Amino acid sequence: MYGDTGGEQYKANVSRFAAYKAAMATKLARTGFEDKTTGKLIPQDKIAKATLGQFNDWLATEVNTATARARTAKQFDMFNDPQRRRLFGNIKWIDSRSADPRPEHEKFYGHVWAKDDPFWASNQPGNLWNCKCDIEETDEPVTDNANIPQSLIPKGL
């Protein structure tokens, strides 16, 4: 259900992302940062501090994304426990709690799929950047999902 469970693809993605960050830091250190208020380059003595600030932002992004994806993976593992499958055979997509929800997931709101439906192989909350959708187990019947197009798995997630 989750693709490569061995983690090799994850390791490759983490390594590639680390290389991109290192290349970007090198580029920033060489070219400097532009002050957003004045449009002038920040002096060399402040570039290190600005680079660190950028990396802190990236780290927060990585942590938030990894946390959201891990939460969804844990939910699916819990949902597939045999006792829970007996009680709740289906999963319902819950509305986003975002103030500005994406149309890409709105088509899923309130729809119910069987836990073993192939839909879940490529559609889970968190598959889009900063997704705030959720899912819940349910004993509600599966909805008519024939006209709901499958989403493509975003690169990197």
CSV table of C-alpha atoms in Angstrom, one decimal:
chain,number,residue,atom,x,y,z
A,1,MET,CA,0.0,0.0,0.0
A,2,TYR,CA,2.9,2.4,0.7
A,3,GLY,CA,5.2,1.5,-2.1
A,4,ASP,CA,8.8,0.7,-1.2
A,5,THR,CA,8.6,-0.5,2.4
A,6,GLY,CA,12.3,-1.3,2.5
A,7,GLY,CA,13.2,2.3,2.7
A,8,GLU,CA,15.7,2.4,-0.2
A,9,GLN,CA,13.7,5.0,-2.1
A,10,TYR,CA,13.4,7.1,1.0
A,11,LYS,CA,17.1,7.0,1.6
A,12,ALA,CA,17.8,8.0,-2.0
A,13,ASN,CA,15.4,10.9,-1.7
A,14,VAL,CA,16.9,12.1,1.6
A,15,SER,CA,20.4,12.0,0.1
A,16,ARG,CA,19.3,13.8,-3.0
A,17,PHE,CA,17.5,16.5,-0.9
A,18,ALA,CA,20.6,16.9,1.2
A,19,ALA,CA,22.8,17.4,-1.9
A,20,TYR,CA,20.3,20.1,-3.2
A,21,LYS,CA,20.5,21.9,0.1
A,22,ALA,CA,24.3,21.9,0.1
A,23,ALA,CA,24.4,23.2,-3.5
A,24,MET,CA,21.9,25.9,-2.6
A,25,ALA,CA,23.9,26.9,0.5
A,26,THR,CA,27.0,27.2,-1.6
A,27,LYS,CA,25.2,29.3,-4.2
A,28,LEU,CA,23.8,31.6,-1.5
A,29,ALA,CA,27.2,32.0,0.2
A,30,ARG,CA,28.8,32.9,-3.2
A,31,THR,CA,26.1,35.3,-4.4
A,32,GLY,CA,24.8,36.7,-1.1
A,33,PHE,CA,21.3,37.5,0.0
A,34,GLU,CA,19.2,40.4,-1.2
A,35,ASP,CA,17.6,42.5,1.5
A,36,LYS,CA,13.9,42.3,0.8
A,37,THR,CA,13.3,45.9,2.0
A,38,THR,CA,16.1,47.7,0.2
A,39,GLY,CA,16.9,45.3,-2.7
A,40,LYS,CA,20.6,45.6,-1.8
A,41,LEU,CA,22.9,42.6,-1.1
A,42,ILE,CA,23.5,41.8,2.5
A,43,PRO,CA,27.1,42.4,3.5
A,44,GLN,CA,29.4,39.3,3.6
A,45,ASP,CA,29.6,39.3,7.4
A,46,LYS,CA,25.8,38.7,7.6
A,47,ILE,CA,25.6,36.1,4.9
A,48,ALA,CA,26.4,33.2,7.3
A,49,LYS,CA,23.6,34.2,9.6
A,50,ALA,CA,21.2,34.6,6.7
A,51,THR,CA,22.2,31.1,5.4
A,52,LEU,CA,21.6,29.6,8.8
A,53,GLY,CA,18.2,31.2,8.9
A,54,GLN,CA,17.3,29.7,5.5
A,55,PHE,CA,18.5,26.3,6.6
A,56,ASN,CA,16.3,26.6,9.8
A,57,ASP,CA,13.3,27.3,7.5
A,58,TRP,CA,14.1,24.3,5.4
A,59,LEU,CA,14.6,22.1,8.5
A,60,ALA,CA,11.2,23.1,9.8
A,61,THR,CA,9.7,22.3,6.4
A,62,GLU,CA,11.3,18.8,6.5
A,63,VAL,CA,10.2,18.1,10.0
A,64,ASN,CA,6.6,19.2,9.3
A,65,THR,CA,6.4,17.1,6.1
A,66,ALA,CA,8.0,14.0,7.7
A,67,THR,CA,5.7,14.3,10.7
A,68,ALA,CA,2.5,14.5,8.5
A,69,ARG,CA,3.6,11.6,6.4
A,70,ALA,CA,4.5,9.5,9.4
A,71,ARG,CA,1.2,10.2,11.0
A,72,THR,CA,-0.7,9.1,7.9
A,73,ALA,CA,1.4,5.9,7.6
A,74,LYS,CA,0.8,5.1,11.3
A,75,GLN,CA,-3.0,5.7,10.8
A,76,PHE,CA,-3.0,3.2,7.9
A,77,ASP,CA,-1.1,0.6,9.9
A,78,MET,CA,-3.6,1.0,12.8
A,79,PHE,CA,-6.5,0.9,10.4
A,80,ASN,CA,-5.3,-2.4,9.0
A,81,ASP,CA,-5.1,-4.2,12.4
A,82,PRO,CA,-7.4,-7.3,12.0
A,83,GLN,CA,-9.6,-6.4,15.0
A,84,ARG,CA,-10.2,-2.9,13.6
A,85,ARG,CA,-10.8,-4.2,10.1
A,86,ARG,CA,-13.5,-6.4,11.5
A,87,LEU,CA,-15.3,-3.4,13.1
A,88,PHE,CA,-14.6,-0.8,10.5
A,89,GLY,CA,-14.1,-2.0,7.0
A,90,ASN,CA,-13.9,1.4,5.3
A,91,ILE,CA,-12.1,4.7,5.4
A,92,LYS,CA,-13.7,8.1,5.0
A,93,TRP,CA,-11.9,11.2,3.7
A,94,ILE,CA,-12.5,14.1,6.1
A,95,ASP,CA,-12.6,17.7,5.0
A,96,SER,CA,-9.5,19.8,5.3
A,97,ARG,CA,-9.0,22.0,8.3
A,98,SER,CA,-7.1,24.5,6.1
A,99,ALA,CA,-8.5,28.0,5.8
A,100,ASP,CA,-7.8,27.7,2.1
A,101,PRO,CA,-8.4,24.1,1.0
A,102,ARG,CA,-7.0,22.8,-2.3
A,103,PRO,CA,-9.4,21.8,-5.0
A,104,GLU,CA,-7.3,18.7,-5.6
A,105,HIS,CA,-8.6,17.1,-2.4
A,106,GLU,CA,-12.1,18.6,-2.2
A,107,LYS,CA,-13.4,16.0,-4.6
A,108,PHE,CA,-12.6,13.4,-1.9
A,109,TYR,CA,-14.4,15.1,1.0
A,110,GLY,CA,-17.0,12.8,2.6
A,111,HIS,CA,-16.3,9.9,0.3
A,112,VAL,CA,-15.8,6.4,1.6
A,113,TRP,CA,-13.6,3.6,0.2
A,114,ALA,CA,-12.9,0.1,1.4
A,115,LYS,CA,-9.6,-0.2,3.3
A,116,ASP,CA,-8.2,-2.4,0.6
A,117,ASP,CA,-9.3,-0.2,-2.3
A,118,PRO,CA,-6.4,0.6,-4.7
A,119,PHE,CA,-7.3,4.2,-4.3
A,120,TRP,CA,-5.3,4.3,-1.1
A,121,ALA,CA,-2.1,3.3,-2.9
A,122,SER,CA,-1.8,6.8,-4.4
A,123,ASN,CA,-4.1,9.0,-2.3
A,124,GLN,CA,-3.6,9.8,1.3
A,125,PRO,CA,-3.8,13.0,3.3
A,126,GLY,CA,-0.5,14.7,3.1
A,127,ASN,CA,0.2,13.7,-0.5
A,128,LEU,CA,0.1,17.4,-1.4
A,129,TRP,CA,2.4,19.9,0.3
A,130,ASN,CA,1.0,21.2,3.6
A,131,CYS,CA,-2.2,19.1,3.2
A,132,LYS,CA,-4.5,19.4,6.2
A,133,CYS,CA,-7.0,16.7,5.2
A,134,ASP,CA,-7.7,13.7,7.4
A,135,ILE,CA,-9.2,10.2,7.2
A,136,GLU,CA,-11.2,8.2,9.7
A,137,GLU,CA,-12.3,4.6,9.9
A,138,THR,CA,-16.0,4.0,9.4
A,139,ASP,CA,-18.6,1.3,9.1
A,140,GLU,CA,-20.5,3.6,6.6
A,141,PRO,CA,-21.0,1.9,3.2
A,142,VAL,CA,-18.6,2.7,0.4
A,143,THR,CA,-19.8,5.7,-1.6
A,144,ASP,CA,-20.1,5.9,-5.4
A,145,ASN,CA,-16.5,6.9,-6.3
A,146,ALA,CA,-16.7,6.1,-10.0
A,147,ASN,CA,-16.4,9.7,-11.2
A,148,ILE,CA,-13.6,10.7,-8.9
A,149,PRO,CA,-10.3,10.8,-10.8
A,150,GLN,CA,-7.2,9.3,-9.2
A,151,SER,CA,-4.5,11.7,-8.1
A,152,LEU,CA,-1.0,11.4,-9.2
A,153,ILE,CA,1.6,10.9,-6.5
A,154,PRO,CA,3.6,14.1,-6.2
A,155,LYS,CA,7.3,13.8,-6.8
A,156,GLY,CA,9.2,13.8,-3.5
A,157,LEU,CA,6.3,12.6,-1.4
